[in-house]
């Protein structure tokens, strides 16, 4: 769509300007994610401008080999158009935790929730490793937001496995793949999402960027 083209063109212009050393008040940091990319969009972390690249409805499961579902095609198109050598925060997986994983177990596609999580995370990590190698991206993996009480236990288990597989991922050179560690623990209080971070019952308030910024500084 024309909206997609304008968004990508804007991100390309900002990223390419930064790489060429042209004058900018802030450096772009692309947020390639589902609807959770919108809340922090066009805010800043330090000297970084968060540029939202929205892929509506993408599940980690859609990143499996051979999938041609339209959110996957949208993801592939945006990834292909973004420049090489940029920094990207990726944030997908909430939909898997909300509906995909349990449905897959109910339909006997996996023997257990644990097996479903491991297999689905692997599709995501393999995709990110491939993009880091091909595009020389520095990728920061955003934890799945633990907003919904009903799915929080699944989200926490999923984030744990996601962090584990990222830590064991093969070399991504010339790119780099990192987990934004420490965010989830700071977002929760007594096992519940901090009230100041609950935006609308589904998404997190942009205040969550404080923890994202702290995690980036530790890397």
PDB file of C-alpha atoms in Angstrom, residues 77-182:
ATOM      1  CA  UNK A  77       8.656  -7.331   2.038  1.00  0.00           C
ATOM      2  CA  UNK A  78       9.488  -4.847   4.811  1.00  0.00           C
ATOM      3  CA  UNK A  79      12.654  -6.725   5.794  1.00  0.00           C
ATOM      4  CA  UNK A  80      13.816  -6.765   2.183  1.00  0.00           C
ATOM      5  CA  UNK A  81      13.296  -3.020   1.746  1.00  0.00           C
ATOM      6  CA  UNK A  82      14.975  -1.863   4.951  1.00  0.00           C
ATOM      7  CA  UNK A  83      18.651  -0.914   4.539  1.00  0.00           C
ATOM      8  CA  UNK A  84      21.608  -3.045   5.481  1.00  0.00           C
ATOM      9  CA  UNK A  85      23.668  -2.302   8.566  1.00  0.00           C
ATOM     10  CA  UNK A  86      20.903  -0.749  10.680  1.00  0.00           C
ATOM     11  CA  UNK A  87      19.776  -1.342  14.275  1.00  0.00           C
ATOM     12  CA  UNK A  88      16.385  -3.033  14.675  1.00  0.00           C
ATOM     13  CA  UNK A  89      14.212  -3.868  17.668  1.00  0.00           C
ATOM     14  CA  UNK A  90      11.960  -6.820  16.800  1.00  0.00           C
ATOM     15  CA  UNK A  91       8.832  -7.573  18.765  1.00  0.00           C
ATOM     16  CA  UNK A  92       6.562 -10.417  17.733  1.00  0.00           C
ATOM     17  CA  UNK A  93       5.043 -13.443  19.458  1.00  0.00           C
ATOM     18  CA  UNK A  94       2.199 -12.054  21.559  1.00  0.00           C
ATOM     19  CA  UNK A  95      -0.377 -13.586  19.221  1.00  0.00           C
ATOM     20  CA  UNK A  96       1.316 -16.995  19.438  1.00  0.00           C
ATOM     21  CA  UNK A  97       1.007 -16.855  23.221  1.00  0.00           C
ATOM     22  CA  UNK A  98      -2.584 -15.585  23.159  1.00  0.00           C
ATOM     23  CA  UNK A  99      -4.028 -18.127  20.755  1.00  0.00           C
ATOM     24  CA  UNK A 100      -1.603 -20.028  18.532  1.00  0.00           C
ATOM     25  CA  UNK A 101       0.265 -22.247  20.992  1.00  0.00           C
ATOM     26  CA  UNK A 102      -2.708 -23.639  22.899  1.00  0.00           C
ATOM     27  CA  UNK A 103      -4.639 -24.252  19.692  1.00  0.00           C
ATOM     28  CA  UNK A 104      -1.651 -26.132  18.251  1.00  0.00           C
ATOM     29  CA  UNK A 105      -1.535 -28.392  21.315  1.00  0.00           C
ATOM     30  CA  UNK A 106      -5.312 -28.960  21.199  1.00  0.00           C
ATOM     31  CA  UNK A 107      -4.989 -30.014  17.556  1.00  0.00           C
ATOM     32  CA  UNK A 108      -2.129 -32.384  18.488  1.00  0.00           C
ATOM     33  CA  UNK A 109       0.407 -30.558  16.333  1.00  0.00           C
ATOM     34  CA  UNK A 110       2.675 -30.730  19.387  1.00  0.00           C
ATOM     35  CA  UNK A 111       2.727 -33.185  22.269  1.00  0.00           C
ATOM     36  CA  UNK A 112       2.846 -30.471  24.931  1.00  0.00           C
ATOM     37  CA  UNK A 113       2.911 -26.731  25.456  1.00  0.00           C
ATOM     38  CA  UNK A 114       6.655 -26.973  26.127  1.00  0.00           C
ATOM     39  CA  UNK A 115       7.233 -28.662  22.755  1.00  0.00           C
ATOM     40  CA  UNK A 116       5.064 -26.067  21.014  1.00  0.00           C
ATOM     41  CA  UNK A 117       7.003 -23.198  22.573  1.00  0.00           C
ATOM     42  CA  UNK A 118      10.396 -24.664  21.669  1.00  0.00           C
ATOM     43  CA  UNK A 119       9.415 -25.332  18.056  1.00  0.00           C
ATOM     44  CA  UNK A 120       7.750 -21.961  17.528  1.00  0.00           C
ATOM     45  CA  UNK A 121      10.600 -19.991  19.087  1.00  0.00           C
ATOM     46  CA  UNK A 122      13.017 -21.848  16.802  1.00  0.00           C
ATOM     47  CA  UNK A 123      11.204 -20.527  13.697  1.00  0.00           C
ATOM     48  CA  UNK A 124      11.658 -16.966  14.984  1.00  0.00           C
ATOM     49  CA  UNK A 125      15.300 -17.291  15.996  1.00  0.00           C
ATOM     50  CA  UNK A 126      16.287 -18.941  12.705  1.00  0.00           C
ATOM     51  CA  UNK A 127      14.643 -16.084  10.816  1.00  0.00           C
ATOM     52  CA  UNK A 128      16.457 -13.449  12.879  1.00  0.00           C
ATOM     53  CA  UNK A 129      19.826 -15.159  12.465  1.00  0.00           C
ATOM     54  CA  UNK A 130      19.283 -15.259   8.704  1.00  0.00           C
ATOM     55  CA  UNK A 131      18.409 -11.543   8.573  1.00  0.00           C
ATOM     56  CA  UNK A 132      21.407 -10.581  10.724  1.00  0.00           C
ATOM     57  CA  UNK A 133      23.718 -12.456   8.395  1.00  0.00           C
ATOM     58  CA  UNK A 134      22.120 -11.265   5.163  1.00  0.00           C
ATOM     59  CA  UNK A 135      21.473  -7.629   6.094  1.00  0.00           C
ATOM     60  CA  UNK A 136      24.252  -7.056   8.662  1.00  0.00           C
ATOM     61  CA  UNK A 137      21.596  -5.886  11.112  1.00  0.00           C
ATOM     62  CA  UNK A 138      22.098  -5.434  14.824  1.00  0.00           C
ATOM     63  CA  UNK A 139      18.883  -6.942  16.162  1.00  0.00           C
ATOM     64  CA  UNK A 140      17.538  -6.451  19.669  1.00  0.00           C
ATOM     65  CA  UNK A 141      14.790  -8.913  20.573  1.00  0.00           C
ATOM     66  CA  UNK A 142      12.037  -7.294  22.635  1.00  0.00           C
ATOM     67  CA  UNK A 143      10.376  -9.601  25.179  1.00  0.00           C
ATOM     68  CA  UNK A 144       6.726 -10.412  24.637  1.00  0.00           C
ATOM     69  CA  UNK A 145       4.778  -7.957  26.815  1.00  0.00           C
ATOM     70  CA  UNK A 146       3.189  -9.724  29.828  1.00  0.00           C
ATOM     71  CA  UNK A 147       0.061  -7.571  29.757  1.00  0.00           C
ATOM     72  CA  UNK A 148      -2.812 -10.047  29.696  1.00  0.00           C
ATOM     73  CA  UNK A 149      -3.292 -11.844  32.994  1.00  0.00           C
ATOM     74  CA  UNK A 150      -4.895 -14.807  31.210  1.00  0.00           C
ATOM     75  CA  UNK A 151      -1.807 -15.509  29.097  1.00  0.00           C
ATOM     76  CA  UNK A 152       0.947 -14.240  31.409  1.00  0.00           C
ATOM     77  CA  UNK A 153       2.146 -17.692  32.466  1.00  0.00           C
ATOM     78  CA  UNK A 154       2.525 -18.721  28.815  1.00  0.00           C
ATOM     79  CA  UNK A 155       4.237 -15.413  27.968  1.00  0.00           C
ATOM     80  CA  UNK A 156       6.759 -15.811  30.780  1.00  0.00           C
ATOM     81  CA  UNK A 157       7.579 -19.381  29.740  1.00  0.00           C
ATOM     82  CA  UNK A 158       7.877 -18.260  26.132  1.00  0.00           C
ATOM     83  CA  UNK A 159      10.180 -15.364  26.971  1.00  0.00           C
ATOM     84  CA  UNK A 160      12.395 -17.707  28.981  1.00  0.00           C
ATOM     85  CA  UNK A 161      12.757 -20.096  26.040  1.00  0.00           C
ATOM     86  CA  UNK A 162      13.267 -17.204  23.629  1.00  0.00           C
ATOM     87  CA  UNK A 163      16.122 -15.829  25.739  1.00  0.00           C
ATOM     88  CA  UNK A 164      17.645 -19.313  25.960  1.00  0.00           C
ATOM     89  CA  UNK A 165      17.583 -19.939  22.213  1.00  0.00           C
ATOM     90  CA  UNK A 166      19.006 -16.503  21.450  1.00  0.00           C
ATOM     91  CA  UNK A 167      21.875 -17.141  23.857  1.00  0.00           C
ATOM     92  CA  UNK A 168      22.618 -20.392  21.999  1.00  0.00           C
ATOM     93  CA  UNK A 169      22.157 -19.041  18.477  1.00  0.00           C
ATOM     94  CA  UNK A 170      24.998 -19.523  15.984  1.00  0.00           C
ATOM     95  CA  UNK A 171      27.146 -16.633  14.821  1.00  0.00           C
ATOM     96  CA  UNK A 172      25.188 -13.864  13.118  1.00  0.00           C
ATOM     97  CA  UNK A 173      28.224 -12.094  11.639  1.00  0.00           C
ATOM     98  CA  UNK A 174      28.369  -9.558  10.181  1.00  0.00           C
ATOM     99  CA  UNK A 175      25.240  -8.769  12.162  1.00  0.00           C
ATOM    100  CA  UNK A 176      24.452  -9.270  15.836  1.00  0.00           C
ATOM    101  CA  UNK A 177      21.495 -10.744  17.736  1.00  0.00           C
ATOM    102  CA  UNK A 178      20.790  -9.754  21.349  1.00  0.00           C
ATOM    103  CA  UNK A 179      18.038 -10.283  23.915  1.00  0.00           C
ATOM    104  CA  UNK A 180      16.764  -7.256  25.838  1.00  0.00           C
ATOM    105  CA  UNK A 181      17.416  -8.774  29.234  1.00  0.00           C
ATOM    106  CA  UNK A 182      15.979  -7.547  32.508  1.00  0.00           C
TER     107      UNK A 182
END
